[in-house]
Structures are given as C-alpha cells and as structure tokens.
Coordinates of C-alpha atoms and ligand atoms in Angstrom, one line a residue:
X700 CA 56.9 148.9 34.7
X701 CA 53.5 148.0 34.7
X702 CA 52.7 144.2 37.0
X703 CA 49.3 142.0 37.0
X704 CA 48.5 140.6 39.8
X705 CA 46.3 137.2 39.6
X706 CA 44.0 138.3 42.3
X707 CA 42.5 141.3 43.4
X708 CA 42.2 141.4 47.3
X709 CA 44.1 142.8 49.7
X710 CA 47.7 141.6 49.1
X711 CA 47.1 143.4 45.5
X712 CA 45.9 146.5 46.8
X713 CA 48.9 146.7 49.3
X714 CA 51.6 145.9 46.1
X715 CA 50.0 148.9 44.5
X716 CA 50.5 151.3 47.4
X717 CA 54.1 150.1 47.5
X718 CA 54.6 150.1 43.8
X719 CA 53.8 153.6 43.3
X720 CA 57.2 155.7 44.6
X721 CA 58.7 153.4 41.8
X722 CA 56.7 154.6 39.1
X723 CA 55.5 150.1 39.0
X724 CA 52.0 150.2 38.0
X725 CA 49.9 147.5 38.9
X726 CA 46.6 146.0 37.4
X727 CA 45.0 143.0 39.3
X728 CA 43.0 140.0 37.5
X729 CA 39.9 138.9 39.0
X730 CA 40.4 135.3 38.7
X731 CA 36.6 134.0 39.6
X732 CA 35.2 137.0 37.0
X733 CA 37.8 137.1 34.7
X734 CA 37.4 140.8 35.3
X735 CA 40.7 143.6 35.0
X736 CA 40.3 145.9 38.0
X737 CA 42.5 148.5 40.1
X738 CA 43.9 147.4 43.2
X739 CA 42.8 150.1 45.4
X740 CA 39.5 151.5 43.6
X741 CA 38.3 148.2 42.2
X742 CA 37.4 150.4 38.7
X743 CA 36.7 147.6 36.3
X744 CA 40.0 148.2 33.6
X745 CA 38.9 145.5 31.4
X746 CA 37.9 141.7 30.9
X747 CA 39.6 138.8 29.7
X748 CA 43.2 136.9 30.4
X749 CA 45.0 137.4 27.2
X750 CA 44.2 141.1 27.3
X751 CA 45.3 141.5 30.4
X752 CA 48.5 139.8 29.8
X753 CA 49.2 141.8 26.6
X754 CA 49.3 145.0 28.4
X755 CA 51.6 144.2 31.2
X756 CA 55.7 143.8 31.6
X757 CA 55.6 140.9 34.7
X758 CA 52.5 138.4 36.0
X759 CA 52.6 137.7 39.8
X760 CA 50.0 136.1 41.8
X761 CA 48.4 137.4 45.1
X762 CA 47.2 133.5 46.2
X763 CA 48.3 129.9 45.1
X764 CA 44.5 128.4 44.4
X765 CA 44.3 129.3 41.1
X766 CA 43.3 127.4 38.0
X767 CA 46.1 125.5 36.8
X768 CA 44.8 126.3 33.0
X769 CA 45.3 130.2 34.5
X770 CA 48.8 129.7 35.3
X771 CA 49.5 127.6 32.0
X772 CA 48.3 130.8 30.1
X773 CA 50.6 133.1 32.1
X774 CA 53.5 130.7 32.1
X775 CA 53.0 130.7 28.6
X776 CA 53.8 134.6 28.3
X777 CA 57.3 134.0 29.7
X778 CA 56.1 136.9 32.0
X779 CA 54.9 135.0 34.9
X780 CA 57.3 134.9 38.5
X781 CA 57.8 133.7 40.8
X782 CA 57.5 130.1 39.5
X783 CA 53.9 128.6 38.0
X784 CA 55.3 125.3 40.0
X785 CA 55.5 127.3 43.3
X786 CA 52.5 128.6 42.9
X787 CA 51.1 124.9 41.9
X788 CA 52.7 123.3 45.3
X789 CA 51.5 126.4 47.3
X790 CA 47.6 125.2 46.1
X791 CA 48.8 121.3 46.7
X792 CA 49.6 119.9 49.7
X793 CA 50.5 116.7 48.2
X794 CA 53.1 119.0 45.8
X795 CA 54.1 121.2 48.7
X796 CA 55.1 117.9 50.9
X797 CA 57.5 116.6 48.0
X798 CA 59.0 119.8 47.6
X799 CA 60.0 119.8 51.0
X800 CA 61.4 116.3 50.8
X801 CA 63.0 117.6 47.6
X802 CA 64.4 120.6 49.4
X803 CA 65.4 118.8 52.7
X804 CA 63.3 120.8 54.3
X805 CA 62.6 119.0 57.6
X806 CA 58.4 119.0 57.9
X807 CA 56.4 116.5 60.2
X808 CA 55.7 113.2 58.5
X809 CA 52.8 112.6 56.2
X810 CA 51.1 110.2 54.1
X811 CA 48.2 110.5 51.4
X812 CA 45.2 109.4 51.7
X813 CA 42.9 108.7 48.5
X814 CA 40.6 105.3 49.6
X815 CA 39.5 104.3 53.4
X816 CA 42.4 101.5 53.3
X817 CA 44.6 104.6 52.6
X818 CA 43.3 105.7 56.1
X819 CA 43.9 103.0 58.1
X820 CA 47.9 102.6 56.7
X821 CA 47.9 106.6 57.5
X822 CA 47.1 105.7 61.0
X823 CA 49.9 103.2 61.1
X824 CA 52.3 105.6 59.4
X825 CA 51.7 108.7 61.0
X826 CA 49.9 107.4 64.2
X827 CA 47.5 108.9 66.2
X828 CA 47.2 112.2 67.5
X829 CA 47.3 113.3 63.5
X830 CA 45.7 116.2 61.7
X831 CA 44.5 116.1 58.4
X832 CA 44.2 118.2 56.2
X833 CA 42.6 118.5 52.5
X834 CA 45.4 118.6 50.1
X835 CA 43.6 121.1 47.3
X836 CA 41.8 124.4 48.3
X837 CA 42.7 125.1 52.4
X838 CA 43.3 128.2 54.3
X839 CA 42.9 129.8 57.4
X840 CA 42.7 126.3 58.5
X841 CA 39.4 125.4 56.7
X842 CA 39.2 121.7 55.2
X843 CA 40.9 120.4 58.1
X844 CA 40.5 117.6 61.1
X845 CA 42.3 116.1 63.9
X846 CA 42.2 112.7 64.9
X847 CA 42.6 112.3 68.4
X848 CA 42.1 108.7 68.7
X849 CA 41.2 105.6 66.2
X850 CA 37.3 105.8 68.0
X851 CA 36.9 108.8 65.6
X852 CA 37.7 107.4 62.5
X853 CA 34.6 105.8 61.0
X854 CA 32.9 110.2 61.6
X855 CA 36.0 111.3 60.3
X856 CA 36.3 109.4 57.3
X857 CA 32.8 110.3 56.7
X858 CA 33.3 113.6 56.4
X859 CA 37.0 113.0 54.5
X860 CA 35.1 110.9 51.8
X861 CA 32.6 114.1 51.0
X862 CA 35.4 116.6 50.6
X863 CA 37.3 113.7 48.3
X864 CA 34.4 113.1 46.1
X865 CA 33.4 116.7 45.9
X866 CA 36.1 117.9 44.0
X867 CA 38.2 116.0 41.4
X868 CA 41.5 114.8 42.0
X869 CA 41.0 116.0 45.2
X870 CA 42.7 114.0 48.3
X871 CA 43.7 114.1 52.0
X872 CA 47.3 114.4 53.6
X873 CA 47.6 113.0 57.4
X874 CA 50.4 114.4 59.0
X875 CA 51.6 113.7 62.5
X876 CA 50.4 116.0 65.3
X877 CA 53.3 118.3 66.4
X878 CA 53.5 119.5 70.1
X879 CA 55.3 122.6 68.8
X880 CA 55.8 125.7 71.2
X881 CA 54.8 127.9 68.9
X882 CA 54.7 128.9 65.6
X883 CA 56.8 131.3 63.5
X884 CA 57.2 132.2 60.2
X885 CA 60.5 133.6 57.4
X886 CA 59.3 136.1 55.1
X887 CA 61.9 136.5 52.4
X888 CA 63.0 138.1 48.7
X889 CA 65.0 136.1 46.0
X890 CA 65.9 138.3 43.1
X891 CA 66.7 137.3 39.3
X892 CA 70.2 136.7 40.3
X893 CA 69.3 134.2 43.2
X894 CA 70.3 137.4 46.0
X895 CA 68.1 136.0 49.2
X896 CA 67.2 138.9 51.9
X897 CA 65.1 137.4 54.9
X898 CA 63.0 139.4 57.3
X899 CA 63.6 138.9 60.9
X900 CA 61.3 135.8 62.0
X901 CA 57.8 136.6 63.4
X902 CA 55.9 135.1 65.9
X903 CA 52.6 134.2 65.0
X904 CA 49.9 133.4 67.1
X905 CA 46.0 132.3 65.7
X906 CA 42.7 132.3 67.2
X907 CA 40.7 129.8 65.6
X908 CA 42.7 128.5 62.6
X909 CA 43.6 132.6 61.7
X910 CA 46.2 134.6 62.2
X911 CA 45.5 137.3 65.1
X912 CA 48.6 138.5 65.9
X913 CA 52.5 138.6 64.6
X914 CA 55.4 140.3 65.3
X915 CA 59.2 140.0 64.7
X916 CA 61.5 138.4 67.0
X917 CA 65.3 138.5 67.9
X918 CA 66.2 134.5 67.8
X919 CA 69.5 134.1 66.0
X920 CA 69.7 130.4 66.1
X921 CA 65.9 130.1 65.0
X922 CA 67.2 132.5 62.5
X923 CA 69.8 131.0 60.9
X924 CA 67.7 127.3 60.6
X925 CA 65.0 129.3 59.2
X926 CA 67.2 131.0 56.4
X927 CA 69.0 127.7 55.6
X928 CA 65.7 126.3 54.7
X929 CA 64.2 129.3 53.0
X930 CA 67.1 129.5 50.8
X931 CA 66.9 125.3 49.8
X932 CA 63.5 125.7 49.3
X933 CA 63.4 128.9 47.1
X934 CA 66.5 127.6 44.9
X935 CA 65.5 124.1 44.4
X936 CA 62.0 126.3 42.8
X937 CA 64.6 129.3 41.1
X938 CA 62.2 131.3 42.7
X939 CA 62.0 135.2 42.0
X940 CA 59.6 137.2 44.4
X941 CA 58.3 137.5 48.1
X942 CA 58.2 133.4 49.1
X943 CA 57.1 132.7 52.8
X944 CA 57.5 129.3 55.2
X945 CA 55.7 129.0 58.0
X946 CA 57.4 127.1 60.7
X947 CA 56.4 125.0 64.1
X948 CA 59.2 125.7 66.8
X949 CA 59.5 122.1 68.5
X950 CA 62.1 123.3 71.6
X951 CA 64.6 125.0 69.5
X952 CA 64.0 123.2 66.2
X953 CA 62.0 124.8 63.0
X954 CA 60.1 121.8 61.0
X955 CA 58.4 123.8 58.0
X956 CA 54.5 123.0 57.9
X957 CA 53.8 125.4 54.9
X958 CA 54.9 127.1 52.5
X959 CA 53.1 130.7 51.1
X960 CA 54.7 131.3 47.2
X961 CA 53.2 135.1 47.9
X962 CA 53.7 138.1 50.0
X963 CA 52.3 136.7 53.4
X964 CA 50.0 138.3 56.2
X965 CA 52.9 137.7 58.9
X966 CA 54.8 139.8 56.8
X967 CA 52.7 142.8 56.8
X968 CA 54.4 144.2 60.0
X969 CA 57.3 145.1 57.8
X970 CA 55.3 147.9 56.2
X971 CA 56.3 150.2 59.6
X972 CA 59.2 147.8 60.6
X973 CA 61.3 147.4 58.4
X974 CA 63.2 149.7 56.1
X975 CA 62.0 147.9 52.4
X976 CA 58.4 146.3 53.3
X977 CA 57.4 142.8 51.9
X978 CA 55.3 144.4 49.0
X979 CA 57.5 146.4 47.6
X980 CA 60.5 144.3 47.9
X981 CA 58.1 141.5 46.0
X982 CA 58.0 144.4 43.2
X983 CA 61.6 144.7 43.4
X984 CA 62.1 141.1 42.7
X985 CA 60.0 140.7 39.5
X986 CA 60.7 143.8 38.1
X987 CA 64.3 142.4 38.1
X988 CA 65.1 145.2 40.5
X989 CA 68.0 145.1 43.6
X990 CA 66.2 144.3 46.5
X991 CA 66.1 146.6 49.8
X992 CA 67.3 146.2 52.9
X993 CA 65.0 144.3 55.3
X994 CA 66.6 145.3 58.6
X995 CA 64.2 145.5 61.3
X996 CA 64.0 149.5 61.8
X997 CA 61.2 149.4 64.6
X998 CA 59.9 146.6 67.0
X999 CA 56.6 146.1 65.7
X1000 CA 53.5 144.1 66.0
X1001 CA 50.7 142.9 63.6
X1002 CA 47.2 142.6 64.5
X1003 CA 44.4 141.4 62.3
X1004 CA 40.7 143.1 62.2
X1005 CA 38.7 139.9 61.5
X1006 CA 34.8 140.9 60.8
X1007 CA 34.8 144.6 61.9
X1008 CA 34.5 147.6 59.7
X1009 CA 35.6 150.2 61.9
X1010 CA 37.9 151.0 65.3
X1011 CA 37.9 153.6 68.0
X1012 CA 39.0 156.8 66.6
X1013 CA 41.2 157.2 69.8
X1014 CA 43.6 153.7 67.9
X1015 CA 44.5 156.7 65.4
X1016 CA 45.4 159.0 68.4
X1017 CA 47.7 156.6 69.7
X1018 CA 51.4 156.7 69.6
X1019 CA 53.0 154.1 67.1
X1020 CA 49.5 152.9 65.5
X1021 CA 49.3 152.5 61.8
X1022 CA 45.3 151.1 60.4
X1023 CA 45.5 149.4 57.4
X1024 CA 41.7 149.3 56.1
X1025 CA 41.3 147.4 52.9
X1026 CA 38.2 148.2 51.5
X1027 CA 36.2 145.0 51.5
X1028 CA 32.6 144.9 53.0
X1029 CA 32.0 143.0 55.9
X1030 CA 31.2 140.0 56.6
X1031 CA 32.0 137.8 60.0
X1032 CA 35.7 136.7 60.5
X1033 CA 36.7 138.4 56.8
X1034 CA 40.1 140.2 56.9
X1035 CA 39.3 143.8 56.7
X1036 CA 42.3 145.2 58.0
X1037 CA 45.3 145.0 60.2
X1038 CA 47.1 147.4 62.9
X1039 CA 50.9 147.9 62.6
X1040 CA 52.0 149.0 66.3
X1041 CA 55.5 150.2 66.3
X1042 CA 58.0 151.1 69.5
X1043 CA 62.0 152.3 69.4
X1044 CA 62.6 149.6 72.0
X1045 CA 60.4 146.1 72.8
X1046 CA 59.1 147.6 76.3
X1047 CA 57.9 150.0 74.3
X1048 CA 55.6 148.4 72.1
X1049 CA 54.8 146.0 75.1
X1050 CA 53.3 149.1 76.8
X1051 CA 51.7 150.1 73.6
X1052 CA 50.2 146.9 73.1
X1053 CA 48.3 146.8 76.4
X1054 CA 47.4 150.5 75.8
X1055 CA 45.6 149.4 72.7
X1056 CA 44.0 145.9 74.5
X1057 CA 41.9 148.4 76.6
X1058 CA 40.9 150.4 74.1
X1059 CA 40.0 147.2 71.9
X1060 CA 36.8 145.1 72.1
X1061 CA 38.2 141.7 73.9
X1062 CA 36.1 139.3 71.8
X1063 CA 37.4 141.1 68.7
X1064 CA 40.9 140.7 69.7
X1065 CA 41.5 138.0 72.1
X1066 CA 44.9 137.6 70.9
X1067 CA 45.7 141.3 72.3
X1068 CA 44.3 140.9 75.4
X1069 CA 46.2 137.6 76.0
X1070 CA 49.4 139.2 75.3
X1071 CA 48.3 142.0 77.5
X1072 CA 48.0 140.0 80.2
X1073 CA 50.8 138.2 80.1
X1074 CA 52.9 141.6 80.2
X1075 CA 50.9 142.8 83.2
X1076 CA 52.1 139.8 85.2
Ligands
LIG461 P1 46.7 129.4 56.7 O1 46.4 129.4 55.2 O2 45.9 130.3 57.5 O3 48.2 129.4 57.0 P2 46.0 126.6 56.5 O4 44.6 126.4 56.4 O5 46.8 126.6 55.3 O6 46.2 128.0 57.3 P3 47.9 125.2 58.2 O7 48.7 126.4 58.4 O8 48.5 124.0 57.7 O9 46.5 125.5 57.5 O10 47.2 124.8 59.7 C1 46.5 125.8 60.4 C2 47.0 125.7 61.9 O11 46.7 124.4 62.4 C3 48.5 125.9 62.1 O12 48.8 127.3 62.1 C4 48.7 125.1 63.4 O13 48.4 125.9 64.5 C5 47.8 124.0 63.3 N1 48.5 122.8 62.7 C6 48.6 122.5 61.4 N2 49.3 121.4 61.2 C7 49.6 120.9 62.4 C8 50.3 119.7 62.9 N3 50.8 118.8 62.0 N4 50.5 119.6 64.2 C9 49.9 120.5 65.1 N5 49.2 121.6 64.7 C10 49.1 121.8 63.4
LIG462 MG1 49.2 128.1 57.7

C-alpha cells in the first residue's frame, strides 16, 4: 500500500516509521509548496497534486488547515479518509461547534461573532468571563483572547476586527469560560466497518497555550463519557482513521472543546505505551486494515521539546526514556521532539519523571518540574 499524507511535518514522518513493518509506504504533500517529499529524509519525490494523487492507493491528512480546493481535489479521487468534512470542521470552528450540536456532544456554549453588534449579543449570550477564539486558522492557542470583563471590550474588538478583515470569510466564536479541573483528551481508531478502539484518556497539561506534558490515566467513568462521545461524533462524520477530542473535565463531567480529525500529539505516548501506537493504527484504518489492540501496555508519559535541538546525553542513559527528534531546525517554541518515559507500575514512572526533571533545564520544561514537585510532597 502506498499512503499520501497532506502535510509533511512531524505527524507524517512518525506514520512512515510506523508504516514500514507493514510493507505501507508513505509519500507526504507539501501543501504551501506543492512539493512531493519523504517523510523522514525530506528528498523532494516530485511536484504537483494530481501527480501525487495518481501514484498513491489512500490520501490522509496530517493537519485540518488546508485549502478547501486541496481537499475538493483529493475527495475527488475517491481516495481521501478520513472524511474531507472532518477535516473541513477540524480547520472551522464555526463547523466544529455544529458538529458537536449535531453529534450531542456536550461543549461550552458559543455564539458567532461577524460585526461589533455580534459582540455585544455574544456578551449577553455567553456572558462574561468568555474566550474567543478565531474560527479559521488557530492552534497551539494562537488567534485567541479572553474577556474578563465588558471594560475590555472596545481593545478587544480592536484587535477581533483586524483578524476578521484580514482573512476572508474569516470570523470569531465566543464561548463561555469553563472553570474546568483539567483537561484530557480520547485518542481513537474507526475502521471501514465502523469498529471504534479508544486509547486510554490522557491527561494533558500546557504551558502557554502548548502542550507540555500528557500521559494516560486510569478513570473509568471519565472513560466511558469520553468514548460515548467519540463514537457519536466519529459516526455522525462515518469517519475512517485516527480522530481525537479534547475534553475539559468540569468535576467529573467531560464537555468536548475540540476536536483533532488527525493523529494527535497527546497521543504520541502510545508509541511506548501501548501495544498498536496511534500512527500505525491510523494506517490500519485507511488501508482498510483490522485495527490493533490499544491496551495500555506501560504507564507512560509524554513530554514535548519546544525550541531545543538537543538533550543531555545522560536522558538516553536513563531507564524507560525514548527521544523522539524530528528533524526540523530550530526555532523558539517549535516542536522538535518529544520524550516517551515508560514505567511497569505508575510509582515507577513517578520516580522516573523526577529523575529526568533534574536532569532537565527547568525553563525548558516547567511542566516536568511541576509534576516533580508535586510527587516530592
Ligand atoms: P491546540 O491546537 O494546541 O489544541 P488551539 O489553539 O486549537 O490549541 P484550544 O484547544 O481551543 O486552542 O484552546 C487552547 C487552550 O485554552 C485549551 O487547552 C484550554 O487550556 C484553554 N481554553 C480554551 N477554551 C477554553 C474555554 N472555553 N474555557 C476555559 N479555557 C479554555
Ligand atoms: Mg486544543
């Protein structure tokens, strides 16, 4: 089988690694260059869409902001999973919200603003604390702002109004503020004959709008809300692939606040962790393949390496640490990488992880060091 992937960063390069014991060969599609390039070498392969598309068995997609005229193409070559209308609402806030709705997915209540007056019935609607957020082109929560009281408004807007008439068809969602006590997230697999798997939920916790650290969790109730919505959601889409949902846990109830049509960076634990990790199972599901087992095999954290090229050789040395490096030059805050720490037993990777939070520069990892901390109390 040979797979495209729209995109060529990291979640590419990691299908490609997971691909290969199954003979699935993957190309990935530059999107911005219209360039065809291998995942893990970056070797140009070729240039052009349609040229691209000829030479491959499946299309899949790496990230949701793509071109819509992109996905029209690919949907046009019947090839294209998991669904060119998930990845549409994954790009959309305004389509993600509805599918929710659609779904009965519960998520915090929203309205959308196009026009100041919109603004002003959002503050009545939602009411105030809210955060905003633009509806096309966010991530890593960039294009976003909270308004903490109606004083704010008049800078807000300001800003609101450039971001609207930068881009067309552009527009803002509002969405009440949730005092959630923390956040989690359901990385799953739906194959071709609607057979769900679902990875144990992760805990996810961010420093500054990105994710620092995730790992899975034991929480059966949590568990079993999380699936029931996964499943609505990915059937009301007939969804085929990897599909994550990113949840707020408000005192023992999930309210989705996004959705990720893609393999998903809280997922990448399950490369040590669990017995079928997220990319290949992804492969599984497009390739029209059974999916593997996602039990939890190992207790296992994710951190991210935002903005550094390199580690301290003694990481390698140490028991139950995996570096995943993925080739990208540097640049401050840019996902280089990521650290897969595994233990046989939770105390065990609790004691690993404040092994590695001394070894670990503290304004690198803050998120390490905090959970460090908390352990050693
Ligand atoms: P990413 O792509 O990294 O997941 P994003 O830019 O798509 O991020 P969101 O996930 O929607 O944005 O928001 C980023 C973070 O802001 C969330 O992880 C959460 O911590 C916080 N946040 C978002 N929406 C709300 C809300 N309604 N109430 C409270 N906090 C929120
Ligand atoms: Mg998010």
């Amino acid at each position: 089988m040979h797979v495209l992937v729209l995109g060529a960063g990291q979640l590419a390069r990691m299908m490609s690694l997971a691909g290969a014991p199954l003979n699935i060969q993957i190309s990935a599609y530059d999107v911005a260059s219209g360039n065809i390039v291998h995942p893990l070498t970056q070797h140009l392969l070729g240039h052009g869409l349609e040229n691209a598309i000829e030479q491959v068995d499946v299309i899949t997609a790496e990230f949701e902001h793509i071109p819509h005229d992109v996905l029209d193409v690919c949907e046009a070559s019947g090839k294209f999973l998991p669904s060119t209308q998930a990845i549409k609402a994954g790009g959309d806030r305004r389509l993600e919200k509805a599918l929710l709705d659609n779904a009965g997915a519960r998520n915090a209540n929203y309205y959308v603003i196009e026009t100041r007056e919109d603004f002003s019935r959002a503050i009545e609607h939602v009411g105030v604390p809210m955060v905003l957020k633009s509806a096309l082109g966010g991530y890593d929560g960039k294009g976003q702002w909270r308004l903490k009281d109606a004083t704010q408004a008049e800078a807000i807007w300001k800003e609101m109004a450039e971001c609207i008439a930068a881009t067309p068809t552009q527009a803002i969602v509002a969405e009440e503020f949730v005092p959630f006590n923390r956040e989690v997230s359901l990385v799953g697999a739906r194959a071709k004959d609607g057979h769900v798997e679902v990875y144990p939920l992760a805990e996810n916790v961010h420093t500054n709008g990105v994710l620092s650290l995730s790992s899975a969790i034991d929480a059966p109730e949590l568990q079993a809300q999380a699936k029931q919505m996964f499943t609505a959601v990915a059937e009301s889409l007939d969804y085929v692939g990897v599909l994550a949902l990113e949840f707020f846990d408000v005192d023992g109830q999930l309210l989705v606040n996004e959705i990720a049509p893609r393999v998903h960076n809280s997922g990448h634990w399950t490369q040590q962790g669990s017995e079928t990790c997220q990319f290949e199972n992804h492969l599984r599901a497009v390739c029209g393949l059974p999916l593997g087992s996602t039990k939890l095999v190992r207790e296992t954290a994710m951190i991210n390496i935002l903005g550094e090229e390199s580690l301290p050789e003694s990481v390698l040395a140490m028991a139950g640490c995996h570096i995943h490096w993925y080739g990208k030059e540097k640049r401050t805050g840019r996902k280089m990488g990521h650290i897969n720490v595994c233990g046989d037993y939770s105390g065990e990777l609790q004691r690993r992880l404040c092994a590695l939070a001394k070894v670990l520069d503290a304004d690198v990892f803050p998120a390490v060091q905090a959970f460090a901390s908390k352990w050693r109390d």
